[in-house]
Coordinates of C-alpha atoms in Angstrom, one line a residue:
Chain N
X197 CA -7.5 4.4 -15.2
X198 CA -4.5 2.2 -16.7
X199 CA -4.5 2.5 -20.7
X200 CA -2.6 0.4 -23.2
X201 CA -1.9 2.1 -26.7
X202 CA -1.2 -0.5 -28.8
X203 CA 0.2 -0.2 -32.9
X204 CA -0.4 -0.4 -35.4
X205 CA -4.2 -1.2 -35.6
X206 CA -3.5 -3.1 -38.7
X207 CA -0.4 -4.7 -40.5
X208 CA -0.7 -6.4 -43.8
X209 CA 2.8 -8.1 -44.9
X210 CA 4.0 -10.9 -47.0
X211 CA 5.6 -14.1 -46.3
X212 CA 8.9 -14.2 -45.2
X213 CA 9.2 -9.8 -43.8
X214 CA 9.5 -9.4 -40.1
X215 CA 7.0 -7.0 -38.4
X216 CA 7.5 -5.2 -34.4
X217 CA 3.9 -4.6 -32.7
X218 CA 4.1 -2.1 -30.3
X219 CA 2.3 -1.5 -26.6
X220 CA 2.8 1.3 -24.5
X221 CA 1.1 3.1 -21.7
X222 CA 1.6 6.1 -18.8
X223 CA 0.8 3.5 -16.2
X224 CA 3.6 1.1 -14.5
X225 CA 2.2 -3.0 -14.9
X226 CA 3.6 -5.7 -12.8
X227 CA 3.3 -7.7 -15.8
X228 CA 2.4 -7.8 -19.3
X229 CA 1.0 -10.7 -21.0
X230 CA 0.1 -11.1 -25.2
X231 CA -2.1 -13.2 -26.7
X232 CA -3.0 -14.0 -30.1
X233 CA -7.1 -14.8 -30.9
X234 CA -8.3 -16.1 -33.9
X235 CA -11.7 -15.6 -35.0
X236 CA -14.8 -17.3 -33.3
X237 CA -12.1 -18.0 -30.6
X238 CA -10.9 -16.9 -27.4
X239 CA -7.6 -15.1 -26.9
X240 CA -4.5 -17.6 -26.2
X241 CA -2.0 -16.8 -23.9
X242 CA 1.6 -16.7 -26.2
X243 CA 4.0 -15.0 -22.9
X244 CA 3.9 -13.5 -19.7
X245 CA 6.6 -10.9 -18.8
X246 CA 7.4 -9.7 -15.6
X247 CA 10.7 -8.0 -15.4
X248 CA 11.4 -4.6 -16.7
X249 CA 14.1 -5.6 -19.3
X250 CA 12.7 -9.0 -20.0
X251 CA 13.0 -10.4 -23.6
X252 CA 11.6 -13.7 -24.5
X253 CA 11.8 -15.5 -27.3
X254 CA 9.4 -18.3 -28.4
X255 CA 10.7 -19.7 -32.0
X256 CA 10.4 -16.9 -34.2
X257 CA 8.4 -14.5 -31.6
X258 CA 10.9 -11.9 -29.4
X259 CA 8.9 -10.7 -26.2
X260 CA 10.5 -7.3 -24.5
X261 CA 9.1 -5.4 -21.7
X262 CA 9.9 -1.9 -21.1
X263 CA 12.8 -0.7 -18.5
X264 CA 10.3 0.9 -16.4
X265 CA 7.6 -1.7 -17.4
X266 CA 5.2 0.5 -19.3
X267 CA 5.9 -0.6 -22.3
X268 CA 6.3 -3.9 -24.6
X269 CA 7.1 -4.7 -28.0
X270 CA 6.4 -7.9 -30.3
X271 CA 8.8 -8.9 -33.1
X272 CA 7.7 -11.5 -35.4
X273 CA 11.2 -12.6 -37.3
X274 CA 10.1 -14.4 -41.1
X275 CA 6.4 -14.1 -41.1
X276 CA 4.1 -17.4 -41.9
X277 CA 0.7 -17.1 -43.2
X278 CA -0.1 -18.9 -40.6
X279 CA 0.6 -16.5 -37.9
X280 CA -2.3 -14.7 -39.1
X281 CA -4.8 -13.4 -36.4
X282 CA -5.5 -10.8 -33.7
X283 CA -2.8 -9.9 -31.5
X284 CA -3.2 -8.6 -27.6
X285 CA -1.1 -7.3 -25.3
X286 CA -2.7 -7.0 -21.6
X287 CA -1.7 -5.3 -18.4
X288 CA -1.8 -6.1 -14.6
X289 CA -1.3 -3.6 -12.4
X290 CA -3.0 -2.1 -9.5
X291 CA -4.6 -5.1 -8.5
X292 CA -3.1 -8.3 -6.9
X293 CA -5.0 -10.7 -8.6
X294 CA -4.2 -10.0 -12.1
X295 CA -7.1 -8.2 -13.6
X296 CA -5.7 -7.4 -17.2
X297 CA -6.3 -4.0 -19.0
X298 CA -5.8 -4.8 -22.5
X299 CA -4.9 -3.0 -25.8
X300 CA -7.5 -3.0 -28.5
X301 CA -5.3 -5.2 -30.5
X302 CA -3.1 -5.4 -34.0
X303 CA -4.6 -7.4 -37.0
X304 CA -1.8 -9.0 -38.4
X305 CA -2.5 -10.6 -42.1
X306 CA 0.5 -12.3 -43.7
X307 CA 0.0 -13.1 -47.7
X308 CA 1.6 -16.3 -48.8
Chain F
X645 CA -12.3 -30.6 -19.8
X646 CA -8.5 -29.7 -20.8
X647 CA -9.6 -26.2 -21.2
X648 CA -11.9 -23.5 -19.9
X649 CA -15.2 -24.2 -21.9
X650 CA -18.4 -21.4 -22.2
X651 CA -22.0 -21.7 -23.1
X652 CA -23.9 -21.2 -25.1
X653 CA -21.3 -20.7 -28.2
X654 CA -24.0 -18.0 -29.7
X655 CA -27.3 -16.6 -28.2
X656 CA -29.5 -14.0 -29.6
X657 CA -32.0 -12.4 -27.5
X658 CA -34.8 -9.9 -27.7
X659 CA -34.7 -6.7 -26.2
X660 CA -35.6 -6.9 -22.8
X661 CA -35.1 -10.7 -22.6
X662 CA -33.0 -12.3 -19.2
X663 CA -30.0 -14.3 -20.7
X664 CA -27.4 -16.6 -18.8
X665 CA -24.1 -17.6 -19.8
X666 CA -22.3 -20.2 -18.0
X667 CA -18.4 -20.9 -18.0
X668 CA -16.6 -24.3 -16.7
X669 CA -13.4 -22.7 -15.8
X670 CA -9.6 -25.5 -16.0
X671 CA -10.4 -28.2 -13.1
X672 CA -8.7 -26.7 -9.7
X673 CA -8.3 -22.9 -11.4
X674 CA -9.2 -20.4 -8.2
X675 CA -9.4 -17.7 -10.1
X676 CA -12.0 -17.2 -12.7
X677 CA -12.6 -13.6 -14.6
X678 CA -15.1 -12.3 -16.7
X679 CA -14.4 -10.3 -20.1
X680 CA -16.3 -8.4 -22.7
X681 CA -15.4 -7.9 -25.9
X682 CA -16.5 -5.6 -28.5
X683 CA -16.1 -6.0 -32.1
X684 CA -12.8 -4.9 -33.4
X685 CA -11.7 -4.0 -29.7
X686 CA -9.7 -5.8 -27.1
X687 CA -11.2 -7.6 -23.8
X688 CA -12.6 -5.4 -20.9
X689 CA -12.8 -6.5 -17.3
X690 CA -16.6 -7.1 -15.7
X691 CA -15.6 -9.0 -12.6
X692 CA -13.1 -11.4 -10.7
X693 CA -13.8 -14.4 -8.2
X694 CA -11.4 -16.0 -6.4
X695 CA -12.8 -19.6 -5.8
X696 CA -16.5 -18.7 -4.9
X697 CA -15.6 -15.0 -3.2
X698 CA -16.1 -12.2 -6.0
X699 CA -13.6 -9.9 -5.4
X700 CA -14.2 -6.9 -7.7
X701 CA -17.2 -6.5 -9.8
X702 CA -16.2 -2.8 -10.6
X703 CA -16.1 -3.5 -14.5
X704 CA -20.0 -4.4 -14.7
X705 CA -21.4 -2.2 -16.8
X706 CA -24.6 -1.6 -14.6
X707 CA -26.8 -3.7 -12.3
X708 CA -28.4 -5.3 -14.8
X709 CA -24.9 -7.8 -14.7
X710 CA -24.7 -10.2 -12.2
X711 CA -22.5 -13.3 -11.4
X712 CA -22.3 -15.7 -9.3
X713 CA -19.3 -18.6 -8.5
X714 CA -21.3 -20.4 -5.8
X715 CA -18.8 -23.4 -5.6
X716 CA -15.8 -21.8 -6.4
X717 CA -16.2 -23.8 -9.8
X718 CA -18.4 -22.9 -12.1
X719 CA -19.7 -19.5 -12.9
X720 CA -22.6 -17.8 -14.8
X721 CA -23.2 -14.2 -16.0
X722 CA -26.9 -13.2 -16.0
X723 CA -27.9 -10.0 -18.1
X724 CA -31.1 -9.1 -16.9
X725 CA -33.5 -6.9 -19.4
X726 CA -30.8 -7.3 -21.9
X727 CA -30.3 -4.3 -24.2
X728 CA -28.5 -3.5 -28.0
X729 CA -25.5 -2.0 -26.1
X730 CA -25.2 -5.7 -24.7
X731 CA -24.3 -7.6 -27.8
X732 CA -21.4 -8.7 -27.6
X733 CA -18.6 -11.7 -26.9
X734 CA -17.9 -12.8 -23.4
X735 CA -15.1 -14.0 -22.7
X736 CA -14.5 -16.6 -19.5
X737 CA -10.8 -17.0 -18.4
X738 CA -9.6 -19.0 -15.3
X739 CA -6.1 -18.8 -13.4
X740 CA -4.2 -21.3 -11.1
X741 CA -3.2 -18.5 -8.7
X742 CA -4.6 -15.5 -7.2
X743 CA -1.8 -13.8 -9.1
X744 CA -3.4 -13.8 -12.4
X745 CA -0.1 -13.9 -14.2
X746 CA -1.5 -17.0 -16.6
X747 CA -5.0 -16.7 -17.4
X748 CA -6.9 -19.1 -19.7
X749 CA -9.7 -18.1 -21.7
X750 CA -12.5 -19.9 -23.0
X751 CA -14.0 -19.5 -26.6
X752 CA -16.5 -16.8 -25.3
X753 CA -20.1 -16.6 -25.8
X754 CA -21.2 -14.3 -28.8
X755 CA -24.2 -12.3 -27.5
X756 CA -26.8 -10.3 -30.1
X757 CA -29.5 -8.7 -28.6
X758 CA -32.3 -7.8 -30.9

């Protein structure tokens, strides 16, 4: 069974700090994938990362994905209090069709 | 639709009660998966179909769950005799590929059995 530890469980921060969310696992994935999910909504998809090494960067989010791709990390550079919500990070592996094993997921609150 | 879309939004059933949930994956997405999602925990997977073929089911909790993709579009969960442990939000996400490497959710559908 494929198991994503993800931290912390919470994070409470002003405006303006930056803040690294964490995923790691025993288990190899063939990719990793985070979403953020607001409330009364369904998770939405912010990256997919696929090569061990990978970093990607969407405005102020930095994507990496472990060497040996059991591991990921989330760097939110100058929090807004608008990227307040739920973030997840989800695995594929042992599949070929993408079934995700997901983290139970970091509430991030960000205080103007 | 632009996106995948679920329903009903909410349901509450009695104990015991059959329920149905229906999701409309993205127009031309083969792949469609079913999630659930406890409160204050992360998605788990029920089952995949790939157009109408369901491929694994081996995340239903028991065989009270059942789905069905009969056209390779649409799909609907049924939770026969539903129970407390049920209650829940299901999640609906649909792919492009057979990959899985971009999957789309829907809004889910908030399940309370009472």
């Amino acid at each position: 069974t494929q198991l994503l530890e993800q931290s912390p469980q919470f994070l409470s921060i002003q405006e303006g700090e930056n803040l690294t969310v964490y995923c790691n696992s025993s288990s190899v994935f063939s990719s990793l994938q985070w979403y953020r999910q607001e409330p009364g909504e369904g998770p939405v998809l912010l990256v997919t990362v696929v090569t061990g090494g990978e970093v990607k960067k969407l405005k102020r989010l930095t994507f990496q994905f472990g060497d040996a791709r059991k591991d990921s990390s989330l760097h939110i550079t100058a929090a807004q209090p608008g990227d307040t919500g739920l973030y997840l990070c989800a695995g594929a592996g042992g599949t070929s069709y993408g079934k995700l094993t997901f983290g139970q997921g970091t509430i991030l609150t960000v205080h103007p | 639709g632009a996106g995948v879309s679920q329903s009903p939004r909410y349901k509450v059933a009695k104990r015991g009660q059959d329920v149905a949930l229906r999701c409309d994956p993205i127009s031309g997405h083969v792949s469609l998966f079913w999630y659930q999602q406890a409160l204050g925990q992360g998605p788990e997977f029920l089952t995949y179909f790939q157009n109408e073929a369901q491929l694994d089911k081996s995340g239903l909790p028991s065989d009270r769950f059942f789905a069905e993709r009969p056209e390779g579009s649409v799909s609907t969960l049924k939770i026969q005799r539903t129970q407390q442990e049920d209650s829940a939000v299901y999640l609906c996400a649909s792919s492009p590929g057979t990959s899985g490497l971009f999957q789309f959710f829907g809004p889910g559908t908030r399940l309370t059995v009472l």
